[in-house]
CSV table of C-alpha atoms in Angstrom, one decimal:
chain,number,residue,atom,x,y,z
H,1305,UNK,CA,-5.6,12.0,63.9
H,1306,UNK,CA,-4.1,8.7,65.0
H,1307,UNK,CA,-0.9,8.0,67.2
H,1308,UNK,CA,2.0,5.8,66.1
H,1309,UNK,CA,-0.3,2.7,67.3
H,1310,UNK,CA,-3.2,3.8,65.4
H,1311,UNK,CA,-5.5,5.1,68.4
H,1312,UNK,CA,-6.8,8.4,67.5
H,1313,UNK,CA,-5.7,11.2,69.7
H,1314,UNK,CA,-7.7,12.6,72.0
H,1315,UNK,CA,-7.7,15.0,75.3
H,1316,UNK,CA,-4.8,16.9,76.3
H,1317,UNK,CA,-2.6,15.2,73.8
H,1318,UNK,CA,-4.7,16.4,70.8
H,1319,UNK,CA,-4.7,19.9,72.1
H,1320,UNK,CA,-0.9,19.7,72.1
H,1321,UNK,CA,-0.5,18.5,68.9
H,1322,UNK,CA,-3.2,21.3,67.4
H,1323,UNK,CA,-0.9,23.9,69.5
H,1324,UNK,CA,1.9,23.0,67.7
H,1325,UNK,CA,0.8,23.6,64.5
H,1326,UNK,CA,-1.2,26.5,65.0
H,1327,UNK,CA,1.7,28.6,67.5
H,1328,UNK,CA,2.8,31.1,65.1
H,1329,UNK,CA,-0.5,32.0,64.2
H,1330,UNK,CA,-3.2,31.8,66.6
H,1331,UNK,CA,-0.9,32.0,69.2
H,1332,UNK,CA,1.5,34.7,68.0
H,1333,UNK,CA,1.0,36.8,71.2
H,1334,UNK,CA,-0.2,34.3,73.8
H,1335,UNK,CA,-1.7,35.5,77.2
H,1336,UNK,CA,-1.5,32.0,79.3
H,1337,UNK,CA,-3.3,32.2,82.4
H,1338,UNK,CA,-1.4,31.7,85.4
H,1339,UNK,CA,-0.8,28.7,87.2
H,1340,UNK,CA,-2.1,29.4,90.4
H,1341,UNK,CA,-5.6,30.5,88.5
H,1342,UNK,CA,-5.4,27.9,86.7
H,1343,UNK,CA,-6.0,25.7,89.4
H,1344,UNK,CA,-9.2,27.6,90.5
H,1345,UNK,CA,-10.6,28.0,87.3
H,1346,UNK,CA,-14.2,26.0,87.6
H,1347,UNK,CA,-16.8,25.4,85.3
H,1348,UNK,CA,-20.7,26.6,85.9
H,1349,UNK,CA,-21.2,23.2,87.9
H,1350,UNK,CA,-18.2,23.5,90.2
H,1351,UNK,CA,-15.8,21.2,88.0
H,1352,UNK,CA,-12.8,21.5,87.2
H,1353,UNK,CA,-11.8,22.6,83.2
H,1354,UNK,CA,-10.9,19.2,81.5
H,1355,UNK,CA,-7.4,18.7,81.2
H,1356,UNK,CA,-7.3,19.7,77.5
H,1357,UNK,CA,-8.8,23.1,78.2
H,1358,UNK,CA,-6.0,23.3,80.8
H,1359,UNK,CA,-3.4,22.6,78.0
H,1360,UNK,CA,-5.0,25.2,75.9
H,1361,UNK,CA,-5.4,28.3,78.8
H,1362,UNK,CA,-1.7,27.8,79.7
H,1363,UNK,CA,-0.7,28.7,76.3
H,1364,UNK,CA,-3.1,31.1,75.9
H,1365,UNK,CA,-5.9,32.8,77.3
H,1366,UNK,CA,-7.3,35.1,74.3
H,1367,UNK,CA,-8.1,32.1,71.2
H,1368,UNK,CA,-10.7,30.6,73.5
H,1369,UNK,CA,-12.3,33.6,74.2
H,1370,UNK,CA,-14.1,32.7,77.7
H,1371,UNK,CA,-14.7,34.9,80.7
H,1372,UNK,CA,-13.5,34.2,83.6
H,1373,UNK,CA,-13.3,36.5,87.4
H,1374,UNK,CA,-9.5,36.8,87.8
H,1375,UNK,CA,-9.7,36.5,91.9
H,1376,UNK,CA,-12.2,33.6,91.8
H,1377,UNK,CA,-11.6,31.3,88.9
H,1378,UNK,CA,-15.2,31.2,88.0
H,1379,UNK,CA,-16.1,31.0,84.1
H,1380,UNK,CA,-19.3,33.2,83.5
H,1381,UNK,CA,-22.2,31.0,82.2
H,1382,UNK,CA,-25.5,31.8,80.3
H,1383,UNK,CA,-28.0,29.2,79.3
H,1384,UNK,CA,-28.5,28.4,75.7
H,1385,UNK,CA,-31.6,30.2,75.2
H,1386,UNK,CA,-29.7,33.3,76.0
H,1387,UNK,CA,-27.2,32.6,73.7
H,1388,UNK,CA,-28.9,32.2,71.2
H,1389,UNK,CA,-30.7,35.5,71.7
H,1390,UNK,CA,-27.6,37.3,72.1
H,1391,UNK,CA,-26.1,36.0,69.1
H,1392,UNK,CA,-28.6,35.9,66.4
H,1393,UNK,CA,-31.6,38.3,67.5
H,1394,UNK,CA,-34.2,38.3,70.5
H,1395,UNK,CA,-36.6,36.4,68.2
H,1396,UNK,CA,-34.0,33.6,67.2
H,1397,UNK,CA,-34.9,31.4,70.3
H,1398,UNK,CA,-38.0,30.6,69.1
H,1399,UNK,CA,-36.3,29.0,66.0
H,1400,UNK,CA,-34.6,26.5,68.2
H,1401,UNK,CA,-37.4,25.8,70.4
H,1402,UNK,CA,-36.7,22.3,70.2
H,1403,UNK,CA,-32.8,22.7,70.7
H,1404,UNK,CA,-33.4,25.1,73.6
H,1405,UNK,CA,-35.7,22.8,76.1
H,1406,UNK,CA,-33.0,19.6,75.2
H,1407,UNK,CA,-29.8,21.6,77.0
H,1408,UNK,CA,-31.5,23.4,79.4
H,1409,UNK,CA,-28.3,23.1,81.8
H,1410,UNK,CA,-25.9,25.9,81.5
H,1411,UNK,CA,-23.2,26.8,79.1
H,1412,UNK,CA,-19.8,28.9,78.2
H,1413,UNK,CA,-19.4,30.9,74.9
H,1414,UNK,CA,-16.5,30.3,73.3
H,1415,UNK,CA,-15.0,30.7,70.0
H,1416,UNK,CA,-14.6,34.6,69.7
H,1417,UNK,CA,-15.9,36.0,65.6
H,1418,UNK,CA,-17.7,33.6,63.8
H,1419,UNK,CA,-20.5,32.9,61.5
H,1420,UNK,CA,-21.5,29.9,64.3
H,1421,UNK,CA,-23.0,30.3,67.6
H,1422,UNK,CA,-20.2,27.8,69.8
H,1423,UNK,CA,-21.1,27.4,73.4
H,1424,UNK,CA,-19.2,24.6,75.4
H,1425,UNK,CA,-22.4,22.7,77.0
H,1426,UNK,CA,-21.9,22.0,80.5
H,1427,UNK,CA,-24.3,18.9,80.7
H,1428,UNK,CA,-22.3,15.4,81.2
H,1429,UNK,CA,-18.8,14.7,80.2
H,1430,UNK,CA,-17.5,12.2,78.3
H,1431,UNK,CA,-14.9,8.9,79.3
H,1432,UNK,CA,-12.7,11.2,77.8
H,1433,UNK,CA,-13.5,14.1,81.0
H,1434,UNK,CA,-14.7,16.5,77.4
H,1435,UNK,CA,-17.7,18.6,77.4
H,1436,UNK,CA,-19.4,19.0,74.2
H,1437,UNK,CA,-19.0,21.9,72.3
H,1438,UNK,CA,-22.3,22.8,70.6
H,1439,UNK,CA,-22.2,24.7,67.3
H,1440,UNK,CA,-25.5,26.6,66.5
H,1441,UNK,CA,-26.0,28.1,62.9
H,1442,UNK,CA,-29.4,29.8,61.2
H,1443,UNK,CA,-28.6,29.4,57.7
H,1444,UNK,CA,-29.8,28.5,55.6
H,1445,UNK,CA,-31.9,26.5,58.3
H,1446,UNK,CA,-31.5,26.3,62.1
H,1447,UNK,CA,-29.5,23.7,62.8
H,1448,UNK,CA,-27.3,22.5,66.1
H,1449,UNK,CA,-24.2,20.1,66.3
H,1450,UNK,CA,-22.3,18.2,68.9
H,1451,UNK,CA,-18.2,17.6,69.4
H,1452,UNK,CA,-16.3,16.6,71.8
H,1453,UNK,CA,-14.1,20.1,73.2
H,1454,UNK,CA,-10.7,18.3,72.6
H,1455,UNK,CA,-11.7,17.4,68.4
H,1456,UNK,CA,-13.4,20.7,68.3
H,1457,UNK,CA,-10.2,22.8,69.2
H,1458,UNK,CA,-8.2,20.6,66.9
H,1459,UNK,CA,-10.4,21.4,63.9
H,1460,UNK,CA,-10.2,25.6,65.1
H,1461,UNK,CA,-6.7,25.1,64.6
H,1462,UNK,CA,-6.1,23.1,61.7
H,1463,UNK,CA,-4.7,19.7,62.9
H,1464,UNK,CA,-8.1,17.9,62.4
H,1465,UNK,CA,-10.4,18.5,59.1
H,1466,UNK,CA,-13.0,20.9,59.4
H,1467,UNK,CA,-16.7,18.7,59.4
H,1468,UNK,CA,-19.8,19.3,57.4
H,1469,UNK,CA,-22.6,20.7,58.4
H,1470,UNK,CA,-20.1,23.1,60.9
H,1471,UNK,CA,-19.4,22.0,64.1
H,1472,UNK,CA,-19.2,18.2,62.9
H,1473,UNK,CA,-16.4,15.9,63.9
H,1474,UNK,CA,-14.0,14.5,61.3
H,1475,UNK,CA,-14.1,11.2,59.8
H,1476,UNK,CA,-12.4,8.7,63.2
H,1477,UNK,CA,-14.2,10.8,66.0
H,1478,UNK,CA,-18.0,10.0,64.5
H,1479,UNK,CA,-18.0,7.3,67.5
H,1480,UNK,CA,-16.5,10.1,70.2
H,1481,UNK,CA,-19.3,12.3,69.1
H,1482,UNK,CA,-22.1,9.7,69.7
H,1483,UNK,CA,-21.2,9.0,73.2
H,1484,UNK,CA,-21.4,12.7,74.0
H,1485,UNK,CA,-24.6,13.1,72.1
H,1486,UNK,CA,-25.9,10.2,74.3
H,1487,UNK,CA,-24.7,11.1,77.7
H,1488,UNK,CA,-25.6,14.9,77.2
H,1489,UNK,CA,-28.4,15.0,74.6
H,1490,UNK,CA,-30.9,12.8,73.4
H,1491,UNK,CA,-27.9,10.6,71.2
H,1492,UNK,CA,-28.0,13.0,68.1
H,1493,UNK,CA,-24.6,14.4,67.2
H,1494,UNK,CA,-26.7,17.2,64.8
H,1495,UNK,CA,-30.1,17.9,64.4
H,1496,UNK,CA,-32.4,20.5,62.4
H,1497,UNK,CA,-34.6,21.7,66.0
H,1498,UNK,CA,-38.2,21.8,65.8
H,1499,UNK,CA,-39.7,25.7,66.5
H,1500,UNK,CA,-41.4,26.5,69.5
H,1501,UNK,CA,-42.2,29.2,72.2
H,1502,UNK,CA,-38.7,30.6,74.1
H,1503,UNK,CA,-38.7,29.3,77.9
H,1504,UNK,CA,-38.9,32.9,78.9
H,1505,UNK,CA,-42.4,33.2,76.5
H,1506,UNK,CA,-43.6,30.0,78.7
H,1507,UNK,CA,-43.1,31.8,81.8
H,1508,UNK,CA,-44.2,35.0,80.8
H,1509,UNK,CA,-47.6,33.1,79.6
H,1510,UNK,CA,-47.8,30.7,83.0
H,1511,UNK,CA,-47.4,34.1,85.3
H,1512,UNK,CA,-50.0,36.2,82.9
H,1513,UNK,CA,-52.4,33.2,83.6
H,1514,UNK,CA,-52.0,32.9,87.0
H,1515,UNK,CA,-52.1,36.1,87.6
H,1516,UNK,CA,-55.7,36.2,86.0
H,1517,UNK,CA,-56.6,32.9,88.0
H,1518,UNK,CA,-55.9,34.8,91.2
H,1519,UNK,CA,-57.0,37.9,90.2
H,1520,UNK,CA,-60.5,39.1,92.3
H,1521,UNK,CA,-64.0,39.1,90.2
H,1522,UNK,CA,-65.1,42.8,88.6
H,1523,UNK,CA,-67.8,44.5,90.4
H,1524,UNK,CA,-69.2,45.1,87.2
């Protein structure tokens, strides 16, 4: 969605507009977050939410769906693999193998009911100060996507066009979406993951064999 000069909107002018449109549904009973939280409110690496996410949270606290310790302003965090796990089955990580040793730093889940995993990926921002939000689906393969936060929200709510495969940016933001991929990822905006052993598997095999490597010789 472009402005009256043509640039396409992004940040906490996007999330405004998608506000707008969306009030009297999404946002029908609104729980904003306070201002003096607000403030505090830090992501799993100590920064401060983007200003779109800001935007958002002091319209309403519920749609986004993250957790957050009322006193302290810290969002909970979990990394992908467990994500994963908790959202599709313990055995699922193995599916993403690929997918789970590429974001290894941590993320936030957001996004409340859905078909799609969507964890905001706290790895590098973009110019724009936007995490990506990475949507994870199963079927009918395993498959992972990258958006910009900002165009991400705006497609929940209906301003922006909804992208296929899910979780993909409308036509305008493929640009957006490539930058992110390429400071946070390996420059691929969606990607069918290569299977592979779970971290936790790895480290379960590593201490099983060190454990036998330190372990004393049998009388026998």
């Amino acid at each position: 969605m472009a402005n009256k000069s043509g640039e396409l909107l992004r940040g906490a002018k996007l999330i405004k507009k998608a506000i707008e449109k969306a009030r009297e549904e999404a946002f029908s009973e609104p729980e904003p977050v306070a201002s003096a939280l607000l403030k505090k409110l830090q992501l799993p690496n100590g920064e401060a939410v983007s200003p779109s996410m800001k935007e958002l949270l002091k319209v309403d606290a519920l749609w986004l769906g993250i957790e957050f310790d009322d006193e302290e302003g810290d969002i909970e965090s979990l990394t992908f693999e467990e994500a994963i796990e908790d959202f599709f089955g313990e055995d699922a990580p193995a599916a993403f193998g690929e997918a789970v040793e590429l974001f290894d730093g941590d993320c936030v889940q957001i996004g409340g009911a859905s078909e799609s995993l969507r964890v905001l990926y706290v790895g590098e921002a973009d110019e724009s100060g936007e995490y990506a939000v990475i949507t994870v689906t199963k079927e009918p393969q395993p498959w992972v996507e990258l958006a910009p936060f900002d165009v991400w929200v705006g497609q929940e709510l209906g301003l922006l066009p909804a992208g296929t495969p899910a979780g993909a940016v409308p036509p305008g933001y493929e640009a957006a979406a490539k930058e992110l991929a390429e400071a946070t990822g390996d420059g691929r905006t969606g990607f069918a993951p290569t299977a592979g052993e779970a971290r936790e598997e790895e480290e379960e095999e590593d201490e099983e064999e060190e454990e036998d490597e330190e372990a004393p010789p049998s009388d026998a």
